[in-house]
mmCIF file of C-alpha atoms in Angstrom:
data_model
loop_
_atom_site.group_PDB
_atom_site.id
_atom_site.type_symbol
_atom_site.label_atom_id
_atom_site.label_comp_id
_atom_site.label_asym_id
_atom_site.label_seq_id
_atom_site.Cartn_x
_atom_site.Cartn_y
_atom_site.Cartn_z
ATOM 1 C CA UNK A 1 15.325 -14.524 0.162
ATOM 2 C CA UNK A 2 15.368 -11.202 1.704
ATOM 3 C CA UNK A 3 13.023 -8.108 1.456
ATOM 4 C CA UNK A 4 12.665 -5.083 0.882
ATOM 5 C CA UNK A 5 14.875 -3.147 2.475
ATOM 6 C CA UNK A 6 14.609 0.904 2.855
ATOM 7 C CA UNK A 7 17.442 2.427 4.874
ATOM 8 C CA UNK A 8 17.078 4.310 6.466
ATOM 9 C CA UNK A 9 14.565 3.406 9.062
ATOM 10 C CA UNK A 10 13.991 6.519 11.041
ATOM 11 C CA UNK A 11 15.371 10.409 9.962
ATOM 12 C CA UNK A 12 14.618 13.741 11.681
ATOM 13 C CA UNK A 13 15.363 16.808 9.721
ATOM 14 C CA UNK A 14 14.500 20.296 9.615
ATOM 15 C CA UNK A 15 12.172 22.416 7.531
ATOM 16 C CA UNK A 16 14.040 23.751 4.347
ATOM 17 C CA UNK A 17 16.271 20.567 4.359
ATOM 18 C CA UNK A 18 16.358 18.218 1.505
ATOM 19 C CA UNK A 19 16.562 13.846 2.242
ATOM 20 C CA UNK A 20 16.816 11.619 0.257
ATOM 21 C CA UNK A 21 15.870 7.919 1.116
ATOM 22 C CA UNK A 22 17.224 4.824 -0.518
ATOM 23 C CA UNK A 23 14.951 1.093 -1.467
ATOM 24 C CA UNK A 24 16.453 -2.058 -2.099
ATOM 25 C CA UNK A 25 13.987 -4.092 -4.024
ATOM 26 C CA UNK A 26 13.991 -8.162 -3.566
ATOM 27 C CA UNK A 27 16.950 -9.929 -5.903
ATOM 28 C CA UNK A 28 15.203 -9.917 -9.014
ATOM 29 C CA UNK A 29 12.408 -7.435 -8.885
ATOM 30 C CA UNK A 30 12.740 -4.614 -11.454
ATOM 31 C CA UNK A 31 9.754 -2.926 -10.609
ATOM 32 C CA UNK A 32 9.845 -0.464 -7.472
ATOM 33 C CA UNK A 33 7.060 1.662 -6.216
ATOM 34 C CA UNK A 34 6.987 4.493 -3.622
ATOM 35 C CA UNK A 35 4.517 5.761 -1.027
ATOM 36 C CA UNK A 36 3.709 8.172 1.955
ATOM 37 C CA UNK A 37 1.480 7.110 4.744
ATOM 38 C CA UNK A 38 -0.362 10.119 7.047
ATOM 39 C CA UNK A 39 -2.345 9.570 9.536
ATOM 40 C CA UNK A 40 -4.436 11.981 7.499
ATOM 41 C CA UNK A 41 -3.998 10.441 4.015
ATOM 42 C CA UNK A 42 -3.471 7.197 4.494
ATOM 43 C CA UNK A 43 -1.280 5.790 1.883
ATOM 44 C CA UNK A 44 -0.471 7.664 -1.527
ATOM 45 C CA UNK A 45 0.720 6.664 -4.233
ATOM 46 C CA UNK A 46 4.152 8.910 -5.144
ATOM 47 C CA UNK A 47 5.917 7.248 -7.899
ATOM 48 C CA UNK A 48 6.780 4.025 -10.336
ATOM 49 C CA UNK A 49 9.950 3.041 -11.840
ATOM 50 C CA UNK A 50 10.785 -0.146 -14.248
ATOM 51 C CA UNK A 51 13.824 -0.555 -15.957
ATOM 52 C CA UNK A 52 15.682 3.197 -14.535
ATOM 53 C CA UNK A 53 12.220 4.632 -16.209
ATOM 54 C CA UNK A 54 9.112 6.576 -13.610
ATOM 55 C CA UNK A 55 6.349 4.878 -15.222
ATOM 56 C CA UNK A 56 3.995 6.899 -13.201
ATOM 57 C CA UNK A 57 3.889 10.005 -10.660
ATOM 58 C CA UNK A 58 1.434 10.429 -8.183
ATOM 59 C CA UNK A 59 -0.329 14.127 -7.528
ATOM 60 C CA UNK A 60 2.320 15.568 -5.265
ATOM 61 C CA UNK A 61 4.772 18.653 -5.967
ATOM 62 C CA UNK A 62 7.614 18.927 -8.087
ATOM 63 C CA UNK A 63 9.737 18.926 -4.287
ATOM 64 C CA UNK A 64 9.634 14.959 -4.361
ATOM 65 C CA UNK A 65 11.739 13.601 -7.064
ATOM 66 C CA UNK A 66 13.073 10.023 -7.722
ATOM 67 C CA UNK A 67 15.138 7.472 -9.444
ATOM 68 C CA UNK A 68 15.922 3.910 -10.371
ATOM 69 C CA UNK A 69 19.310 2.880 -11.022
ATOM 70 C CA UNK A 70 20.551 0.083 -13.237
ATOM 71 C CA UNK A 71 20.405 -2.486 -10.527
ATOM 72 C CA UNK A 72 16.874 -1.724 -9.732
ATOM 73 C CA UNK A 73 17.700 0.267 -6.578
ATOM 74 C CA UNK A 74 15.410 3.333 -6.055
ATOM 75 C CA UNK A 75 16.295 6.218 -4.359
ATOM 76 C CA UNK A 76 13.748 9.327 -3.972
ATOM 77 C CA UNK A 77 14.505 13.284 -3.005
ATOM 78 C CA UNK A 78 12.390 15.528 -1.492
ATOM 79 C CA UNK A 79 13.744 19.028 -1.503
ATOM 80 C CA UNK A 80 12.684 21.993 0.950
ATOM 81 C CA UNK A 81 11.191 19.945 3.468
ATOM 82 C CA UNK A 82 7.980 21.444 5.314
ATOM 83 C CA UNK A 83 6.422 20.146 8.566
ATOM 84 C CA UNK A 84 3.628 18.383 6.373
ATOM 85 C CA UNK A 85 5.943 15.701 4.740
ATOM 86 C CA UNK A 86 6.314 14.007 7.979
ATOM 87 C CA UNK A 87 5.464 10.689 7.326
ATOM 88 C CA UNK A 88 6.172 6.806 6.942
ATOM 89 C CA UNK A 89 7.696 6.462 3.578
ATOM 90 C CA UNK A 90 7.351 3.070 1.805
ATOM 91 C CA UNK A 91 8.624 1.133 -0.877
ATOM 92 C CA UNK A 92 7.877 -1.894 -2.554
ATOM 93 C CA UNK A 93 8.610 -3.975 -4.912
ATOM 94 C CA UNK A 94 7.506 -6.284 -8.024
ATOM 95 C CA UNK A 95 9.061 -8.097 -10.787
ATOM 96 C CA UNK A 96 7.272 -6.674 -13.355
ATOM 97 C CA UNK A 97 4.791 -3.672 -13.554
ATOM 98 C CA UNK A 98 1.283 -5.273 -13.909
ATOM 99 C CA UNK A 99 0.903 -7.640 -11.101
ATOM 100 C CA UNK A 100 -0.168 -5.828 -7.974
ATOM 101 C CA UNK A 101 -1.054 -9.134 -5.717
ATOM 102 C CA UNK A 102 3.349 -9.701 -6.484
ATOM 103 C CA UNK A 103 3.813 -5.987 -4.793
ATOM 104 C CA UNK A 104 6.365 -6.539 -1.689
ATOM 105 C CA UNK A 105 6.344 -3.372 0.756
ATOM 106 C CA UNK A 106 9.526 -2.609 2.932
ATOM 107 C CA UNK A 107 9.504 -1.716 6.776
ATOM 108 C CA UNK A 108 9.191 2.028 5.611
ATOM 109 C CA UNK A 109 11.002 5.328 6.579
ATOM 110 C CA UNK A 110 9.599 7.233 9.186
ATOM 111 C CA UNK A 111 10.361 10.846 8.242
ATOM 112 C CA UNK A 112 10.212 13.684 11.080
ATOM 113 C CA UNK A 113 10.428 17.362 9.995
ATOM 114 C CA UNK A 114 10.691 19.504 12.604
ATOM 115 C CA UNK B 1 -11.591 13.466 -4.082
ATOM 116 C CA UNK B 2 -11.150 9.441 -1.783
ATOM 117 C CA UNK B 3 -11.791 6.927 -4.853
ATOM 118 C CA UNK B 4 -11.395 3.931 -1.914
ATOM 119 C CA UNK B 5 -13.334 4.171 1.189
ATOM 120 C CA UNK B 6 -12.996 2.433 4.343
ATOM 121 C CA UNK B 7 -15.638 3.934 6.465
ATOM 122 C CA UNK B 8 -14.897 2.115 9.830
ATOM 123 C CA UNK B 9 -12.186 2.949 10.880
ATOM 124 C CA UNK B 10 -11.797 0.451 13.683
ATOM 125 C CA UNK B 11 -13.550 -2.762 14.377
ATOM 126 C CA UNK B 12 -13.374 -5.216 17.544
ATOM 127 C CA UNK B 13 -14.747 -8.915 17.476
ATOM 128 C CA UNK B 14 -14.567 -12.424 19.517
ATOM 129 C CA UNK B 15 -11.907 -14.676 18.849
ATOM 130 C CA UNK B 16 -13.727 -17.941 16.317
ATOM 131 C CA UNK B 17 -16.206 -15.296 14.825
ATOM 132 C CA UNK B 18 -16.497 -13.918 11.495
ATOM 133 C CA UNK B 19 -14.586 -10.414 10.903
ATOM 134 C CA UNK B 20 -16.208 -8.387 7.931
ATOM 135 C CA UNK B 21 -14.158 -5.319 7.042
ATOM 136 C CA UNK B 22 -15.891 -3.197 4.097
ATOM 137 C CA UNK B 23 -14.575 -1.355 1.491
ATOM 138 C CA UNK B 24 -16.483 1.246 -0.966
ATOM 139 C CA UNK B 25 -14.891 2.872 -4.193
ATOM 140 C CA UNK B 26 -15.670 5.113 -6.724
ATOM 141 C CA UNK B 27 -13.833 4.938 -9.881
ATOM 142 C CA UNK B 28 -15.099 2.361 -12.742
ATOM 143 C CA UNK B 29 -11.790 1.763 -14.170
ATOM 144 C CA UNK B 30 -10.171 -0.138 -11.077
ATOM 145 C CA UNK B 31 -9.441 -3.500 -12.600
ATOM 146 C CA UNK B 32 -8.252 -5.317 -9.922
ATOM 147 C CA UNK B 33 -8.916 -5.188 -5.742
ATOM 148 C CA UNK B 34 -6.730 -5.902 -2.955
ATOM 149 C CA UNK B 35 -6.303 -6.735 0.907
ATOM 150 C CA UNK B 36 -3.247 -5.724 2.751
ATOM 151 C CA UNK B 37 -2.539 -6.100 6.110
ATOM 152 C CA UNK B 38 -0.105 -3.934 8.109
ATOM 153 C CA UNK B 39 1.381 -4.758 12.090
ATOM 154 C CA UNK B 40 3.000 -1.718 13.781
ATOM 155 C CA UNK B 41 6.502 -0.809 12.504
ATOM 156 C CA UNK B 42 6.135 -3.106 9.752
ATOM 157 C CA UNK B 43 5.088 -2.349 5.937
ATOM 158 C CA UNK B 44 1.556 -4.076 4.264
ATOM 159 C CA UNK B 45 1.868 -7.232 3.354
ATOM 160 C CA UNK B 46 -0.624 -8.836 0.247
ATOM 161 C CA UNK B 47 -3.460 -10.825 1.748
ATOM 162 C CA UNK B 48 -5.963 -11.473 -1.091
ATOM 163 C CA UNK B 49 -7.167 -9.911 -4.108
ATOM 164 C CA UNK B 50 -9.989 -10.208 -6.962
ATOM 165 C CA UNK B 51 -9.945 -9.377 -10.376
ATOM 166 C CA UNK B 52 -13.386 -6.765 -11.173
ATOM 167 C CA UNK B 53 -14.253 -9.746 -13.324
ATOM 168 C CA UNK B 54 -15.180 -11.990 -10.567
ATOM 169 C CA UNK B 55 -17.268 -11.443 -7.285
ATOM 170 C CA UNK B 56 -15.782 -14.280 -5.027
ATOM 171 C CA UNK B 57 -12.466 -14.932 -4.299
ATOM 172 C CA UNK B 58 -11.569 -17.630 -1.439
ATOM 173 C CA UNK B 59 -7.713 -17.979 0.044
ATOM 174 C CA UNK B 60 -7.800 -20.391 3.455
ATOM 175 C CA UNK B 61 -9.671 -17.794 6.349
ATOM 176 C CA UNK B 62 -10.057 -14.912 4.006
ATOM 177 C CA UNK B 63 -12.722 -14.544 1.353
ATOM 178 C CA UNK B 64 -13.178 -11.261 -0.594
ATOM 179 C CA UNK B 65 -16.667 -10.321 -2.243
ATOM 180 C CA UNK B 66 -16.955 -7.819 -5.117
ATOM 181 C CA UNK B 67 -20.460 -6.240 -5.523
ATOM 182 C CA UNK B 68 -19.596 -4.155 -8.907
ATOM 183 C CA UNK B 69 -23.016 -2.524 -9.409
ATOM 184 C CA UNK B 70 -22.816 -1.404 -5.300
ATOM 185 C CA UNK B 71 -19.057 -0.227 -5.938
ATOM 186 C CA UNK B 72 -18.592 -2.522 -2.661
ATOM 187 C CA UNK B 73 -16.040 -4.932 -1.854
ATOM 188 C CA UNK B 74 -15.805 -6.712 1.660
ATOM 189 C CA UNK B 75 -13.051 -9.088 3.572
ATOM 190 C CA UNK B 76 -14.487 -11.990 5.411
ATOM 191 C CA UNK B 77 -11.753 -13.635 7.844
ATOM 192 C CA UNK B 78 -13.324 -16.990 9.485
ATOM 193 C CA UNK B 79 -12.367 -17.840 12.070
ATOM 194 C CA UNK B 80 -10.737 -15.019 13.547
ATOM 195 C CA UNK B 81 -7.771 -15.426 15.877
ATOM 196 C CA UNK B 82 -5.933 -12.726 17.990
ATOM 197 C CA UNK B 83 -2.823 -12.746 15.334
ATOM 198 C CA UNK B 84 -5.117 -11.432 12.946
ATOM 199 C CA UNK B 85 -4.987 -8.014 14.796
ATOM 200 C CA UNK B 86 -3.880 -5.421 12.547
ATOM 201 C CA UNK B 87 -4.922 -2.455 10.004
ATOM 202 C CA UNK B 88 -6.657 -3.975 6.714
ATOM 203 C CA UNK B 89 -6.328 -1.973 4.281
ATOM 204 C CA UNK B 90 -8.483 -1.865 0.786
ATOM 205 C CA UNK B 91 -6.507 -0.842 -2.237
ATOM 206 C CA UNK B 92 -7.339 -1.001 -6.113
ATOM 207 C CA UNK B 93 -5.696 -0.703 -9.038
ATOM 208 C CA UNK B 94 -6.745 1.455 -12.054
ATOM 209 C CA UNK B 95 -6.497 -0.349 -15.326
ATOM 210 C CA UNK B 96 -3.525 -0.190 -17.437
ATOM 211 C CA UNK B 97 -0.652 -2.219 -16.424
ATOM 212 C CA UNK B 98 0.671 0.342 -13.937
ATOM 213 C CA UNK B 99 1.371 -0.394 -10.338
ATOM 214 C CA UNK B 100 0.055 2.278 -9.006
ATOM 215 C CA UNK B 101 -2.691 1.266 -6.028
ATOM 216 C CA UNK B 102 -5.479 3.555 -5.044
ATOM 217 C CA UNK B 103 -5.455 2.921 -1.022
ATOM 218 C CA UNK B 104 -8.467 3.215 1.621
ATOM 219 C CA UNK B 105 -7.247 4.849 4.987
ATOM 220 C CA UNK B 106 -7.097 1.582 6.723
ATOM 221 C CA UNK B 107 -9.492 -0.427 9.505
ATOM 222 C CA UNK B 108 -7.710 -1.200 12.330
ATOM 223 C CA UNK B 109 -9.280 -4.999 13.560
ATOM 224 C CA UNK B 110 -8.854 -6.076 17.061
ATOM 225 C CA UNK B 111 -9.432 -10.185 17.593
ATOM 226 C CA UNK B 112 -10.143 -10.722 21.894
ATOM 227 C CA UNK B 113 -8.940 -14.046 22.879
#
């Protein structure tokens, strides 16, 4: 069965660029999570989706946006980069919302904004 | 305001002794606790976790304690090998149903053959 899968792996970009970075939950799993790891901040929570719907948002601006489309693929956006979103971006994924110990993190996306 | 604390932020023991990573939180609503462990390059993967309802829970090597009146929650791995090298991190989860997991910033455990 394979994983998670987050393409793609690494991405340099520029401040005042936009990304956008693509998940691919496990066959099956409907529910996908995102989050950003800092050295700083650890890892924070950014956003849920179940069923194409964000279930939940994490405290970060309006700039990071995301989506879940019909076959559970999640992509998220983060418009007008700055130097502070530099980060390892990961995803993972569940079958259902309400069973953390079934969460299933991907390799991650190692942002650089330069 | 850090709801999950993981005040060491690196710890080093002998290989075949106990490794006891701690993990302090905040919030009363976290219903359920959770061990991840993370290699280099690689995203966490689930170790263990215990609902707030219990204060023991035992998988193989690793045993997690809750202490719910301390707001303290430890990982015990016995013995511990040189594969077990890695950051532990402590997340919880907030009541509710939702996914969303409150993380600490991560222990990073070294095992020395």
């Amino acid at each position: 069965k394979a994983g998670v899968t987050q393409t793609p792996r690494y991405l340099i970009k520029t401040r005042g660029q936009q990304v956008t970075l693509s998940c691919s939950p496990i066959s099956g799993h409907r529910s996908v999570s995102w989050y950003q790891q800092t050295p700083g901040q650890g890892l924070q929570f950014l956003f849920e989706y179940f069923s194409e719907t964000q279930r939940n948002k994490g405290n970060f601006p309006g700039r990071f946006s995301g989506r879940q489309f019909s076959n559970s693929r999640s992509e998220m956006n983060v418009s007008t980069l700055e130097l502070g979103d530099s980060a390892l971006y990961l995803c993972a994924s569940s079958l259902v919302p309400g069973y953390p110990y079934e969460q299933y993190f991907g390799p991650g996306t190692r942002l650089t904004v330069t | 305001d850090q709801q999950v604390k993981q005040n060491s932020p690196s710890l080093s023991v002998q290989e075949g002794r106990i490794s006891i990573l701690n993990c302090d939180y905040t919030n009363s609503m976290f219903d359920y606790f959770l061990w991840y462990k993370k290699y280099p390059a690689e995203g966490p993967t689930f170790l263990i976790s215990i609902s707030s309802i219990k204060d023991k829970n035992e998988d193989g090597r690793f045993t997690v304690f809750l202490n719910k009146s301390a707001k303290h929650l430890s990982l015990h791995i016995v013995p511990s090998q040189p594969g077990d090298s890695a950051v532990y991190f402590c997340a919880a989860r907030v009541a509710g149903g939702s996914e969303k997991l409150v993380f600490g910033k991560g222990t990073k455990l070294t095992v020395n053959p």
